[in-house]
mmCIF file of C-alpha atoms and ligand atoms in Angstrom:
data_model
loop_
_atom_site.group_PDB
_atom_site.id
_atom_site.type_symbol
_atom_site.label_atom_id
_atom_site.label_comp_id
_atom_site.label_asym_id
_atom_site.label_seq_id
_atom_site.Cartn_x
_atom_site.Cartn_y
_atom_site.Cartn_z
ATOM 1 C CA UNK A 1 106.388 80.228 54.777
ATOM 2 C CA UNK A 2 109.472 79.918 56.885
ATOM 3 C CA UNK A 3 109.051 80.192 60.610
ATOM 4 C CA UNK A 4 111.345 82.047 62.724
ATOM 5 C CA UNK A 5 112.275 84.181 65.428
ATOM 6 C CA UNK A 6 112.584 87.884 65.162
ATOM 7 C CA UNK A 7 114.283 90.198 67.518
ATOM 8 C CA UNK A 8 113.214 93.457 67.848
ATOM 9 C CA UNK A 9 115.878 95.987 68.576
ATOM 10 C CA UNK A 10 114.323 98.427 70.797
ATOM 11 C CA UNK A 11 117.791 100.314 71.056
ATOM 12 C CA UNK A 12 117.988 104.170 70.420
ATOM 13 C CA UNK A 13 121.639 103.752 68.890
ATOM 14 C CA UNK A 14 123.408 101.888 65.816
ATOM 15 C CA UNK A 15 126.062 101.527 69.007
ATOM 16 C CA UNK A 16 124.032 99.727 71.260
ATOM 17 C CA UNK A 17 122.006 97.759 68.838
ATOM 18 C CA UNK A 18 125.884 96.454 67.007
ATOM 19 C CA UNK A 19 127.247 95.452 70.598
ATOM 20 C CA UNK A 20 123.948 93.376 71.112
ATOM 21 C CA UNK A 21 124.554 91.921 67.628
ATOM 22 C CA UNK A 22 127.923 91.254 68.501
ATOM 23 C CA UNK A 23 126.843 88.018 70.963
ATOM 24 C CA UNK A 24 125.126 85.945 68.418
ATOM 25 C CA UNK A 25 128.233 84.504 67.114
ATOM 26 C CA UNK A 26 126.448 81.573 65.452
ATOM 27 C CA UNK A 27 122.984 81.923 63.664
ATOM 28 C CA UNK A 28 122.373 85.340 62.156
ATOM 29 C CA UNK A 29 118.689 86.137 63.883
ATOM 30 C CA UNK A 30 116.257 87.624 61.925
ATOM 31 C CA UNK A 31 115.921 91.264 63.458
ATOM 32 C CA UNK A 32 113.058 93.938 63.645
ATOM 33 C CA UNK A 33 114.439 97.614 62.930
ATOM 34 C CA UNK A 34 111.332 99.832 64.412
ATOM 35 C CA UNK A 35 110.636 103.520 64.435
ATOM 36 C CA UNK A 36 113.281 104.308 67.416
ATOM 37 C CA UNK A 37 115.980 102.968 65.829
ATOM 38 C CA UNK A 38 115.414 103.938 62.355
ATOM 39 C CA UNK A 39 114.718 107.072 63.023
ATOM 40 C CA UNK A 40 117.712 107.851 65.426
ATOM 41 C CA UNK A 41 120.384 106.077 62.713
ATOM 42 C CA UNK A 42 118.548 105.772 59.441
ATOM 43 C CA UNK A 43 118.989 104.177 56.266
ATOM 44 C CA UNK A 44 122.830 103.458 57.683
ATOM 45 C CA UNK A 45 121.634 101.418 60.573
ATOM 46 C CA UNK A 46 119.484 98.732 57.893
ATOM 47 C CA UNK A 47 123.003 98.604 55.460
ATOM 48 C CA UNK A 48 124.929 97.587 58.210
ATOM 49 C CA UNK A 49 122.728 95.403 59.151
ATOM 50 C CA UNK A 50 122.393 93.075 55.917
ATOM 51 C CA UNK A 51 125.862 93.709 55.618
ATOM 52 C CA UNK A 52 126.252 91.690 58.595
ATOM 53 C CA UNK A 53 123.956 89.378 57.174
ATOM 54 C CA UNK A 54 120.853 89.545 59.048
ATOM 55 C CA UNK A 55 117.705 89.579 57.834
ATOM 56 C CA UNK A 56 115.328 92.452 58.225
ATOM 57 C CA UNK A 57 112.017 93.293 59.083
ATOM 58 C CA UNK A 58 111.309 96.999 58.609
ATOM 59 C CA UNK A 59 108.728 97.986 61.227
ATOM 60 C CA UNK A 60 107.654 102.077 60.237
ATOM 61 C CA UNK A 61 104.233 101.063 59.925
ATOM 62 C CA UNK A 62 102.903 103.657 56.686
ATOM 63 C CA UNK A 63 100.491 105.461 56.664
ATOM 64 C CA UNK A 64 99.637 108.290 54.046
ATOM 65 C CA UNK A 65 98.113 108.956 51.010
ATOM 66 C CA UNK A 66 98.563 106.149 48.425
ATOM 67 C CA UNK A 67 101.360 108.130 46.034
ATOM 68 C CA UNK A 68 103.243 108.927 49.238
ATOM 69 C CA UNK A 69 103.277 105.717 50.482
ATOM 70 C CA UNK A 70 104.312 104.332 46.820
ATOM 71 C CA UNK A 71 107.091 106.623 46.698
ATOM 72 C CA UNK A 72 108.188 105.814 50.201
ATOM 73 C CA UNK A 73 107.907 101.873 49.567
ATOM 74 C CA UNK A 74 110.035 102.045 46.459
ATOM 75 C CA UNK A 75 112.924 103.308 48.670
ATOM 76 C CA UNK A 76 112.850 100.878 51.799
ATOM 77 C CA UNK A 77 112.297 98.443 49.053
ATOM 78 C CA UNK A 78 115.703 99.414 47.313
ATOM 79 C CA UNK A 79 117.372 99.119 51.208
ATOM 80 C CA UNK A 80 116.580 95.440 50.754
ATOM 81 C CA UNK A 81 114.795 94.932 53.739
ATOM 82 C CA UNK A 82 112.927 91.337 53.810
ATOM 83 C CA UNK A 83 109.610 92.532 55.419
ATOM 84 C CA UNK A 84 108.374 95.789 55.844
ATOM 85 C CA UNK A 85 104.764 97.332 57.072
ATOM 86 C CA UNK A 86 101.978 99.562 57.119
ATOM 87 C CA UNK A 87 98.150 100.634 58.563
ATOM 88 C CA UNK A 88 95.517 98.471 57.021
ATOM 89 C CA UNK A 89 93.496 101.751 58.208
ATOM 90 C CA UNK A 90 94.889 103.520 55.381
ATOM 91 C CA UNK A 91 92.438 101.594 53.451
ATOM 92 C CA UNK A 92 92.613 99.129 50.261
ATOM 93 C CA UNK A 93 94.219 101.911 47.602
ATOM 94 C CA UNK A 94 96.919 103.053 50.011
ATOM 95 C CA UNK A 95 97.619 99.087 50.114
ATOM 96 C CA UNK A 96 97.938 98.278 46.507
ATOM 97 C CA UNK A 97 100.154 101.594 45.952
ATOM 98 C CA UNK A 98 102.701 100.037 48.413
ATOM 99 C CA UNK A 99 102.678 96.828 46.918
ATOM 100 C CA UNK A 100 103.359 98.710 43.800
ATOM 101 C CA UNK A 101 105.777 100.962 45.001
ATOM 102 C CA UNK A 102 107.645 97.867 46.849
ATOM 103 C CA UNK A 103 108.555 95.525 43.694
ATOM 104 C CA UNK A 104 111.680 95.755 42.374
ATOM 105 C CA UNK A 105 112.464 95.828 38.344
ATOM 106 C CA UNK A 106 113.169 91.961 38.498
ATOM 107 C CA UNK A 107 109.580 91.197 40.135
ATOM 108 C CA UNK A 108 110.871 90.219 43.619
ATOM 109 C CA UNK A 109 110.171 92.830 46.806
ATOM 110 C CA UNK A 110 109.777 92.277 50.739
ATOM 111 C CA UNK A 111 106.904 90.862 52.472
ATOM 112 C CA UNK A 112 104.224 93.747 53.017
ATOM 113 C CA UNK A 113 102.339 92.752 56.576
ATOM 114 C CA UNK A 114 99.405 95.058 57.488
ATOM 115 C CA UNK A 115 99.018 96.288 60.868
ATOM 116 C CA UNK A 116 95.148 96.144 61.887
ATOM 117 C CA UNK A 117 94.166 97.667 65.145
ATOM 118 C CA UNK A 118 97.162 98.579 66.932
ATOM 119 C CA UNK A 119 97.057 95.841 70.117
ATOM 120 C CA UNK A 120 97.361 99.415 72.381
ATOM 121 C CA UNK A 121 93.906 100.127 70.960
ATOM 122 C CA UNK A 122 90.781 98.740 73.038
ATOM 123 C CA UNK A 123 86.566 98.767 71.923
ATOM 124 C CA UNK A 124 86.525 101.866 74.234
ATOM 125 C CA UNK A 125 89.055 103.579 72.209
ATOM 126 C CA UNK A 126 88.014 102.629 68.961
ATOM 127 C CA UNK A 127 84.361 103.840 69.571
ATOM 128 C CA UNK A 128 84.918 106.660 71.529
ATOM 129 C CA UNK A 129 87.985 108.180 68.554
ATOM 130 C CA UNK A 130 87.218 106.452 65.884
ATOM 131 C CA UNK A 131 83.697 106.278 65.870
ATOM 132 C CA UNK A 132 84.125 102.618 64.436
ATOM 133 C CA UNK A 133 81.389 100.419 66.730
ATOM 134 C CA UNK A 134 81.958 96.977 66.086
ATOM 135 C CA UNK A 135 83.163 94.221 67.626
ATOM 136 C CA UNK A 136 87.238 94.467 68.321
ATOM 137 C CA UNK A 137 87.759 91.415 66.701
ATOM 138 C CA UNK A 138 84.979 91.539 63.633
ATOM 139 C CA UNK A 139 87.101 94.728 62.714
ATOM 140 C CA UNK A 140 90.667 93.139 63.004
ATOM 141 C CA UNK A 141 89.533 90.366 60.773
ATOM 142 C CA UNK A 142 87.735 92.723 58.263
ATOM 143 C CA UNK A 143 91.181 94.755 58.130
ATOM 144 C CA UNK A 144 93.193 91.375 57.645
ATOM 145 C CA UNK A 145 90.195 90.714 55.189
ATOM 146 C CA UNK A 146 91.374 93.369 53.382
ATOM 147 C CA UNK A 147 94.603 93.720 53.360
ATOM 148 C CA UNK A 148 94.555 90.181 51.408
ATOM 149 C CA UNK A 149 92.225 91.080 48.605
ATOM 150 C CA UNK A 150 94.834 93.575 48.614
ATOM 151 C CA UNK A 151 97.381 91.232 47.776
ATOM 152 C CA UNK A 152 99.586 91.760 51.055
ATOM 153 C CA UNK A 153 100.862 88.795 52.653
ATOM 154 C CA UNK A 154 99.947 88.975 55.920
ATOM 155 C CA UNK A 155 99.316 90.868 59.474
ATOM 156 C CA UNK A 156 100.649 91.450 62.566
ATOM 157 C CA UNK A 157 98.505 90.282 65.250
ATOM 158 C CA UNK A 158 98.723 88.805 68.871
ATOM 159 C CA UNK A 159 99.109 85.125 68.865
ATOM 160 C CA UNK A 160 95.298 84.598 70.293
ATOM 161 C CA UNK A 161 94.702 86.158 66.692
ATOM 162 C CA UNK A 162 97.084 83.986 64.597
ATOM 163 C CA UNK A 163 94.114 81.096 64.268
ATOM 164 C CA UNK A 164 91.419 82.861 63.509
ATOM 165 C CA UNK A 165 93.705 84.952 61.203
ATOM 166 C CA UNK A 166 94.796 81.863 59.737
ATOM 167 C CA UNK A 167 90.791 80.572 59.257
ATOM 168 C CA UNK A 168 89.648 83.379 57.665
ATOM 169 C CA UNK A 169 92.405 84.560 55.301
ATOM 170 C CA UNK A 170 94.272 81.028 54.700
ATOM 171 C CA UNK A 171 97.065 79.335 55.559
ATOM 172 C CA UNK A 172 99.490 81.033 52.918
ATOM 173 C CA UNK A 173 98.443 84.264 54.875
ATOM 174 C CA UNK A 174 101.531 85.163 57.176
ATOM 175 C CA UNK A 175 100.658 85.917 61.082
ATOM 176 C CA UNK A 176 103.729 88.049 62.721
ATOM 177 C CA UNK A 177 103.205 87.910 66.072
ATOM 178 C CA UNK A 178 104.696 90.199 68.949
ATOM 179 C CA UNK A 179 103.648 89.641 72.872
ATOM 180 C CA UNK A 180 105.261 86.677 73.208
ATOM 181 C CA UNK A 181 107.025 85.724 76.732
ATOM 182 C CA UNK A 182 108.539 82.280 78.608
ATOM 183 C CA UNK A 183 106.256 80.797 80.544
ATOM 184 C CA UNK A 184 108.279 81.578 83.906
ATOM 185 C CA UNK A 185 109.359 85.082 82.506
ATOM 186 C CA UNK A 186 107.963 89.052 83.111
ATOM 187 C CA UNK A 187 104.979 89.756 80.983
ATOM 188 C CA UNK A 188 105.919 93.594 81.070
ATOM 189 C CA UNK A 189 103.827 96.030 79.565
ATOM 190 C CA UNK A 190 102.532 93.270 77.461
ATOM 191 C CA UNK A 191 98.530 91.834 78.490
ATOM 192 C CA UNK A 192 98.070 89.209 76.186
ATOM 193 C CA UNK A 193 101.071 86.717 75.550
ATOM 194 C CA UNK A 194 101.996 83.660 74.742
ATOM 195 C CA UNK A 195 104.711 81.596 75.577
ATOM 196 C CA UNK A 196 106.866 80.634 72.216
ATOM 197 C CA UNK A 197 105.544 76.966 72.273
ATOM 198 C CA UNK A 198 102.162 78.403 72.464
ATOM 199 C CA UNK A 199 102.646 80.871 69.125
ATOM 200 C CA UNK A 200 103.834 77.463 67.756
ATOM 201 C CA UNK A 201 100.570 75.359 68.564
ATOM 202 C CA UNK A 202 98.624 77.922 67.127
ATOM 203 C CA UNK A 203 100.212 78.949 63.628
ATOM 204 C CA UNK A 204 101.854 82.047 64.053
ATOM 205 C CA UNK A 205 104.367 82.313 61.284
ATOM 206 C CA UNK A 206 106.968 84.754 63.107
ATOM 207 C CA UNK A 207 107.418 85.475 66.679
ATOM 208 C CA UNK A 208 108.682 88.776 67.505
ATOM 209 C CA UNK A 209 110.375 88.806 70.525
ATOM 210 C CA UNK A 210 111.882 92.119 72.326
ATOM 211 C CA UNK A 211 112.962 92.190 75.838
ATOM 212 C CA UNK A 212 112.667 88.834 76.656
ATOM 213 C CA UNK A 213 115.923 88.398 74.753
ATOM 214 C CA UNK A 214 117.196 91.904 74.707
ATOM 215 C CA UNK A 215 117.197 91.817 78.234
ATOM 216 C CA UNK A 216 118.178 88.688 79.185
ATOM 217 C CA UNK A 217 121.578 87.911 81.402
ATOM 218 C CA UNK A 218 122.190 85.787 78.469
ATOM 219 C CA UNK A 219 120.606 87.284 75.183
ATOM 220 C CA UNK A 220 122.023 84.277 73.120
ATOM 221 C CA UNK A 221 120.429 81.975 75.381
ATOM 222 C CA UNK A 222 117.572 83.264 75.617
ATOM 223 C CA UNK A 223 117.122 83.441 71.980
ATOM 224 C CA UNK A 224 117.901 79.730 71.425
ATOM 225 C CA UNK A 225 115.304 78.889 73.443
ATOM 226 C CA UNK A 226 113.043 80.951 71.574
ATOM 227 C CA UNK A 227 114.367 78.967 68.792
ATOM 228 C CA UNK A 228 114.057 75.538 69.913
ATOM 229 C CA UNK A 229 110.163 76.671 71.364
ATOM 230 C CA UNK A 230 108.895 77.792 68.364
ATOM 231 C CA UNK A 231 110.429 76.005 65.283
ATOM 232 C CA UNK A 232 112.187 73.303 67.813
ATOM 233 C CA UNK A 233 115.983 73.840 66.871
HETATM 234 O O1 C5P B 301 109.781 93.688 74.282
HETATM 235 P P1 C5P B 301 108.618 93.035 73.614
HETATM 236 O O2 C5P B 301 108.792 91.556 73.371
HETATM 237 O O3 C5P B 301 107.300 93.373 74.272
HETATM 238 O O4 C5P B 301 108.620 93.723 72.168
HETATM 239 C C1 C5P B 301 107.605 93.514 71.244
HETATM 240 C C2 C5P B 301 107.879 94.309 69.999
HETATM 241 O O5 C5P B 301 106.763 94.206 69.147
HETATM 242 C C3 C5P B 301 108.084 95.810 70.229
HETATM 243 O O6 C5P B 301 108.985 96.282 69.239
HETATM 244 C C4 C5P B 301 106.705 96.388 70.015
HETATM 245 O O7 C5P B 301 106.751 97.712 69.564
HETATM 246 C C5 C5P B 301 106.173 95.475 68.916
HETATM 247 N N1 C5P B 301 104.713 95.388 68.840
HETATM 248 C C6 C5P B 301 103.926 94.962 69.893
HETATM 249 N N2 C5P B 301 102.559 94.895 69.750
HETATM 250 C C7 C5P B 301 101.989 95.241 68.595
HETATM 251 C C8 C5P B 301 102.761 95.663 67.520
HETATM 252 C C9 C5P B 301 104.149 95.733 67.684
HETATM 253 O O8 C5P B 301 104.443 94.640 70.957
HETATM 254 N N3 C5P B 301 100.685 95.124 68.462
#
């Protein structure tokens, strides 16, 4: 599984998020298209994108009945993104619909990653509206459990996760991992990070970095150190 660095691009317009674009003059980053985004610009915003050459991780997170999400895989899959997502919560079916729904004619399709507890989502939360009353952590490993026996090909999880992740559902298994920050940076709204060299120590297979590089005085900078960090370019 290839490591790398992807970028979300928090940006409410196909303006902003082109003019961001526009400083990596060099290596095409891998970038993370998210509700916001996608939602503001649609399908336009992920053609111009690969146009451009970048590759694309589709973050809308499904979540539906199993034909729906089928139906609704089958066309991000035909936008040729190279990762897209949804809610292990929508349970085992739901999963092997997408997978369905997501390969093409010829047998290839994106990487489907599972989200498992949403990191926003604490044991006090989870018990008191969800009525679910285990352990935090038994739960996000019986959702990343799952969403293997699926057949999906990974999670997204914070880096503390990405080991135990790892452990349990095997090395092939692919950890995407956002809440990552520099070690003399601003943690944000974000609780538990790493720093990129950190992610690396510990297996994640994809950092997914936001405002640390999007709003950087130097984005491009900022990104190569991501870069050297994590895969040590
Ligand atoms: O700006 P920052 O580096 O915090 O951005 C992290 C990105 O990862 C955002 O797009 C955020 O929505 C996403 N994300 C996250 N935590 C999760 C799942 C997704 O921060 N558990």
């Amino acid at each position: 599984m290839g490591k790398d660095v992807i970028i979300a691009c928090d940006f409410d317009s196909a303006q902003k998020t082109l003019a961001f674009l526009d400083q990596f003059t060099g290596r095409k980053p891998f970038v993370k298209i998210g509700m916001e985004l996608y939602y503001a610009e649609g399908p336009a915003i992920v053609r111009a994108l690969k146009e451009r050459g970048h590759r694309i991780f589709l973050d809308l997170k499904l979540h539906d009945i199993p034909t729906t999400v089928r139906k609704a895989m089958a066309v991000l899959s035909s936008l040729d993104v190279d990762m897209c997502n949804l809610h292990a919560a929508g349970t085992r079916p739901m999963m092997e619909a997408a997978l369905e729904g997501l390969t093409r004619p010829d047998g290839t399709r994106p990487l489907l990653i599972a989200v498992t507890q949403l990191t926003s989502t604490d044991q006090t939360a989870m018990e008191r509206d969800l009525l679910i009353r285990e352990p935090i952590a038994d739960v996000v490993m019986h959702y990343a459990r799952t969403a293997m026996e699926a057949g999906l090909d990974g999670v997204v999880c914070s880096p503390l996760e990405a080991g135990k992740v790892h452990e349990v559902c095997g090395r092939q298994f692919v950890t995407v991992t956002p809440g990552v920050r520099f070690a003399d940076g601003d943690k944000g709204d974000q609780k538990r990070v790493m720093t990129p060299a950190e992610a690396k120590r510990i297996g994640s297979d994809y950092i997914v970095v936001g405002r640390p590089i999007t709003q950087a005085a130097d984005p491009v900078a900022a990104y190569e150190r991501c870069l050297a960090e994590f895969i040590g370019e």
